[in-house]
Short mmCIF file of C-alpha atoms in Angstrom, two decimals:
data_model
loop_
_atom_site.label_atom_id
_atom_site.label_comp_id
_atom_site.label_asym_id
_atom_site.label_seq_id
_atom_site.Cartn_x
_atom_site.Cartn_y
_atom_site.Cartn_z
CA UNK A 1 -87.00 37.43 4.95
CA UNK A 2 -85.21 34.35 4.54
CA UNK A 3 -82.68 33.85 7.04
CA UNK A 4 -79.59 31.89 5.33
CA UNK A 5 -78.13 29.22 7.26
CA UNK A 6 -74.60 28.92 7.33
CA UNK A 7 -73.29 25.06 6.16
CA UNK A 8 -70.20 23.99 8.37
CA UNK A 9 -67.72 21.87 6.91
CA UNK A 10 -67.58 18.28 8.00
CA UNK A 11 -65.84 18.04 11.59
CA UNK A 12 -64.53 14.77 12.35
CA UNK A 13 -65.00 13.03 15.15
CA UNK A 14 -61.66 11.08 15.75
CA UNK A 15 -59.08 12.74 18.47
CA UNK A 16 -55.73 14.82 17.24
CA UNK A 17 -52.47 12.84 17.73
CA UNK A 18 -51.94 15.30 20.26
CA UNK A 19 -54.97 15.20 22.44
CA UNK A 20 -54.58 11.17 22.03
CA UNK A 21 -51.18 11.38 23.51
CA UNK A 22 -52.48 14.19 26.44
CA UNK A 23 -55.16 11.87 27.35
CA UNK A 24 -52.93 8.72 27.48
CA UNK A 25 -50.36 10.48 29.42
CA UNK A 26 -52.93 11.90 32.14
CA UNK A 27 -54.83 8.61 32.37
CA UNK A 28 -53.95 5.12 34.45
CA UNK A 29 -50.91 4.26 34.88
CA UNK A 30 -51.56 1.25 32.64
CA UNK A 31 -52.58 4.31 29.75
CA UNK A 32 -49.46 5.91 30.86
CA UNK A 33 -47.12 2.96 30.23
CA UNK A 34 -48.66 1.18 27.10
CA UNK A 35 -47.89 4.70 25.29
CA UNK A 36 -44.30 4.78 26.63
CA UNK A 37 -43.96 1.30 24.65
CA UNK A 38 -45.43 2.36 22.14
CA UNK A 39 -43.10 5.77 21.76
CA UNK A 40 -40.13 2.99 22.08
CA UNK A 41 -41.40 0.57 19.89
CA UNK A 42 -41.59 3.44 17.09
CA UNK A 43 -38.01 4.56 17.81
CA UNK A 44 -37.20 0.95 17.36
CA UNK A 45 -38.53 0.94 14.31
CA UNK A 46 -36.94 4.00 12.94
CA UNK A 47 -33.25 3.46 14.33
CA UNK A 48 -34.03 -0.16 12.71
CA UNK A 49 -34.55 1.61 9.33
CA UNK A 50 -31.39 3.65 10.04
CA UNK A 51 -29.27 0.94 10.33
CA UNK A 52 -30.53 -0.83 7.13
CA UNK A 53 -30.08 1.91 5.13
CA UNK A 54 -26.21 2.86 5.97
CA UNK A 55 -23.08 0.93 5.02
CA UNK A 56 -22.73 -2.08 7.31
CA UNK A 57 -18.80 -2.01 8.30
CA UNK A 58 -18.38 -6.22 8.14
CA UNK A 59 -19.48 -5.35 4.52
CA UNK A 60 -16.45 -3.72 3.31
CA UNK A 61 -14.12 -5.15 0.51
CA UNK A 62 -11.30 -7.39 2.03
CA UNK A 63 -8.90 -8.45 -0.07
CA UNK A 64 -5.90 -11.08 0.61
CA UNK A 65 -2.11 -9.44 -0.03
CA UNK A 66 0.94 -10.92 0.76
CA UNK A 67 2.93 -9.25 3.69
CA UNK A 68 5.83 -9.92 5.60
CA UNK A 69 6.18 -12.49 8.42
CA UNK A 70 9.29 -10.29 9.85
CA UNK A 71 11.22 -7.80 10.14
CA UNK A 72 13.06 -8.09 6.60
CA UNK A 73 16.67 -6.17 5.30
CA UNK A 74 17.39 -4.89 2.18
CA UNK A 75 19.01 -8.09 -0.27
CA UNK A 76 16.80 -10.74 1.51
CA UNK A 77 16.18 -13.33 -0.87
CA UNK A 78 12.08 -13.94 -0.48
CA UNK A 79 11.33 -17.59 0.66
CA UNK A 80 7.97 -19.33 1.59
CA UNK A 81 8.92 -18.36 5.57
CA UNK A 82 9.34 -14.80 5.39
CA UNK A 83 6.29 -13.88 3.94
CA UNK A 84 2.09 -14.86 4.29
CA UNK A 85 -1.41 -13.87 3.19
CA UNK A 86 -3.07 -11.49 5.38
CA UNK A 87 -6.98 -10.19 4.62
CA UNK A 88 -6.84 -6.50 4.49
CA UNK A 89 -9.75 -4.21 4.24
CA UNK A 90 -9.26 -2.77 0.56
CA UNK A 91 -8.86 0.86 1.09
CA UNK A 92 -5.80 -0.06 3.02
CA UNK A 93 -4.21 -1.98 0.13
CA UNK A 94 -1.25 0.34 -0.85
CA UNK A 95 -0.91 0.12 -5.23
CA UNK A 96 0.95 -2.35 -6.53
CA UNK A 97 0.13 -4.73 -3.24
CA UNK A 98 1.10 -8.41 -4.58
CA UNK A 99 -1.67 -11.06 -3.96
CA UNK A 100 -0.18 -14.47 -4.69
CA UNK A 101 2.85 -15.63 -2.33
CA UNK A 102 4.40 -17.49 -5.35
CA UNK A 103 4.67 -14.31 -6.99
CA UNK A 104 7.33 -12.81 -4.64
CA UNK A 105 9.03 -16.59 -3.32
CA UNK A 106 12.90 -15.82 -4.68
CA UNK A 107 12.34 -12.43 -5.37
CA UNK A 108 15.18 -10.20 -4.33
CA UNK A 109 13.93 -7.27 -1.84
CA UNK A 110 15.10 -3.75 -2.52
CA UNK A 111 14.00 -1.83 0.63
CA UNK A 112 13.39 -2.53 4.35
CA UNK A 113 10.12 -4.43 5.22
CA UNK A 114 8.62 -4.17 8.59
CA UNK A 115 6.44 -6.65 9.80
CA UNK A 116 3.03 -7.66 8.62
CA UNK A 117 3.77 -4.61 5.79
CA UNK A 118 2.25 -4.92 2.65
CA UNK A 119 5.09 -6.21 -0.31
CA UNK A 120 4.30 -4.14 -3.05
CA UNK A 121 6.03 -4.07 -6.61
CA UNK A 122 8.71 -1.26 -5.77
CA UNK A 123 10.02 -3.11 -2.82
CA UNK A 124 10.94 -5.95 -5.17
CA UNK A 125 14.81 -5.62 -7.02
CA UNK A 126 13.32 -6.15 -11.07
CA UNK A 127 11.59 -3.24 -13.49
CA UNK A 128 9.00 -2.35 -11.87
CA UNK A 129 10.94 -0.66 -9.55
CA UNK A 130 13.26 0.77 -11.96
CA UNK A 131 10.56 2.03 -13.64
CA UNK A 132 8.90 3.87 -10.89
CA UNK A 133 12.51 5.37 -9.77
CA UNK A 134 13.38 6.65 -13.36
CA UNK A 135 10.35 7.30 -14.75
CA UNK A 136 11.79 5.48 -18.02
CA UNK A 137 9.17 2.69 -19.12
CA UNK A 138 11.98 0.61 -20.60
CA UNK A 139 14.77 0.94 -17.59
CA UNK A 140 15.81 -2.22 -16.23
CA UNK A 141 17.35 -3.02 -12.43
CA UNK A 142 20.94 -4.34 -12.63
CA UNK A 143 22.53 -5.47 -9.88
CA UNK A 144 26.34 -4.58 -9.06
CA UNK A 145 29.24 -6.15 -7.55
CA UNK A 146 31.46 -3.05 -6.81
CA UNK A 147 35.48 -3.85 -6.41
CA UNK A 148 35.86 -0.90 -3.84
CA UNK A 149 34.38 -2.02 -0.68
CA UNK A 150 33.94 1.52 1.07
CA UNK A 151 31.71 2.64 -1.91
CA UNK A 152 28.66 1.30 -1.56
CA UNK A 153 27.96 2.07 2.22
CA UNK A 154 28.19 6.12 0.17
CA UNK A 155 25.59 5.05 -1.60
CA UNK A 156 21.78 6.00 -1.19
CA UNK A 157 18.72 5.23 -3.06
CA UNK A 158 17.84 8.05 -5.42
CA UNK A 159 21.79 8.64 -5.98
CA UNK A 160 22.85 9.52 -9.68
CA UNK A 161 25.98 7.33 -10.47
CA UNK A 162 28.34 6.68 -13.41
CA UNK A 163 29.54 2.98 -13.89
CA UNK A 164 33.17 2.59 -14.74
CA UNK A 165 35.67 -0.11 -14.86
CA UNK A 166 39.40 -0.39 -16.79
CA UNK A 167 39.94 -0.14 -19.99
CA UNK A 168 41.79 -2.67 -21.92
CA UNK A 169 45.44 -1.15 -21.27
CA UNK A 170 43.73 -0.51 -17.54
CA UNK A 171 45.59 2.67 -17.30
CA UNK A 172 42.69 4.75 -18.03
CA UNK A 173 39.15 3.98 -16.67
CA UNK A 174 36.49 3.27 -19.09
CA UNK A 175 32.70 4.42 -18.75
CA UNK A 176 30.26 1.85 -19.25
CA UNK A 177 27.07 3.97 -18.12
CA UNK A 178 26.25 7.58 -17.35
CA UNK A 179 23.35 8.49 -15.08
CA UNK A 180 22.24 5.62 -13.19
CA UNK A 181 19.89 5.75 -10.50
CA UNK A 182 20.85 3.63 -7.32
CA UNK A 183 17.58 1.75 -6.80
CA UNK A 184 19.07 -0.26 -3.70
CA UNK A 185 21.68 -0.78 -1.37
CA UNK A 186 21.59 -4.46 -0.77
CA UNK A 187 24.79 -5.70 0.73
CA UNK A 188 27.87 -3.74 2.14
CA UNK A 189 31.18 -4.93 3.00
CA UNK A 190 31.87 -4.93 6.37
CA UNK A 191 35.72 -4.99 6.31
CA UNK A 192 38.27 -4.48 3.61
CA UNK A 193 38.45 -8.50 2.94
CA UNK A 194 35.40 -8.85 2.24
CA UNK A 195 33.77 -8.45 -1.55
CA UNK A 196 32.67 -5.07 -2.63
CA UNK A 197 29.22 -4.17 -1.65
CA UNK A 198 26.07 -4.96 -3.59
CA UNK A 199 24.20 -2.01 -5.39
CA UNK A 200 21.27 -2.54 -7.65
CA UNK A 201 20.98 0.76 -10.48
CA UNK A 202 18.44 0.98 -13.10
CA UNK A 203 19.79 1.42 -16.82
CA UNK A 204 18.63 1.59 -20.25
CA UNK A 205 18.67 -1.90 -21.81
CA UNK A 206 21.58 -1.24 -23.88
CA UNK A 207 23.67 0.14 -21.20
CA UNK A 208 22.35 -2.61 -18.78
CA UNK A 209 23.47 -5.00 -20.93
CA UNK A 210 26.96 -3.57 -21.75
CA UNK A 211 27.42 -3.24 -17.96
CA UNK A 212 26.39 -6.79 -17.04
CA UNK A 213 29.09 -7.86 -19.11
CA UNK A 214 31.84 -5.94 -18.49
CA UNK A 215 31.01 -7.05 -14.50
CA UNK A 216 31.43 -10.85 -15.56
CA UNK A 217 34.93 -10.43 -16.45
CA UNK A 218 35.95 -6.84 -15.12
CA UNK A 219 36.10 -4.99 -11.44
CA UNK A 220 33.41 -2.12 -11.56
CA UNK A 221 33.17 0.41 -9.63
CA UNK A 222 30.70 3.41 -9.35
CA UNK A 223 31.23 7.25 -8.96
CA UNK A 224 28.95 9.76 -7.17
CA UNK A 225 27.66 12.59 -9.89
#
């Protein structure tokens, strides 16, 4: 009878990574330390590959906005000395950031700036921020000299005002716009000599324009819906 001999598979001769690293480890200490470099120089590598992969954070998007050199108030005329270009990381450029310092140079502020603060296109008296307080695409800014000079330190941003003045027999007052929105309290009188205080309102054009002037010849005056 033919005895059948059973093939084995091919065995190879080369050591596991794990009986490699047993005999290294219970060898010389020479054995011992050239696999502790090599263990390093492999976590080296990896953290290496880490790093190259993820975002590098000197790699973010600056961008150059114009911001305030000081404290600022409300009715500051912009000049060249108030205000600079700073380099901001770009997701902390608020919308409507301005980027060019001739832009805003004798540009009438509307609100309260605090130092090295972003000037954006709502802290600037003109339509923009009209626009963004009304919600009207075509509303303009106009500013007012009011003849009472208690009235404007009444006044708030947001506040919904009627514009009046006196009619032509100035018995009666006349209205020259319904439903303005104060934008911005710019100036207020501090004593009763002293001119009435300066508001800035947003209006349609045509009642902007009616209003504007009536206040070139007329007193106007404002009252609180």
């Amino acid at each position: 009878m033919t005895r059948r001999r059973r093939l084995a598979g091919p065995r190879t001769l080369a050591p596991l990574l794990h009986e490699r690293v047993a005999t290294a480890w219970n060898g010389s200490g020479w054995a011992r330390a050239l696999l502790l470099r090599r263990i390093a120089a492999g976590l080296l590598v990896g953290l290496a590959a880490v790093l190259a992969l993820s975002p590098q954070a000197g790699s973010e998007t600056r961008t150059e906005v114009v911001v305030a050199v000081r404290d600022l108030a409300p009715g500051a005329v912009l000049d060249a000395t108030a205000v600079t270009l700073r380099t901001l990381p770009q997701d902390a450029i608020p919308d409507g950031a301005r980027r060019s310092v001739d832009g805003v140079v004798g540009r009438l502020l509307a609100a309260p700036l605090r130092r090295g603060e972003p000037i954006t296109d709502v802290r600037l008296a003109g339509a923009e921020l009209a626009r963004s307080a009304t919600g009207d695409h075509d509303a303009v800014g106009v500013p007012l000299r009011l003849s009472d000079p208690d009235v404007a330190a009444l006044l708030h941003p947001g506040a919904t005002v009627d514009v009046v003045t006196l009619g032509e027999r100035q018995q009666q007052p006349l209205v020259l716009a319904t439903g303005a929105t104060v934008l911005a309290v710019l100036d207020t009188a501090t004593s009763a000599m002293d001119e009435g205080g300066l508001v800035l309102v947003a209006l349609s054009p045509q009642a902007a324009t009616r209003v504007a002037g009536a206040s070139l010849s007329q007193p106007v005056t404002v009252t609180v819906r």
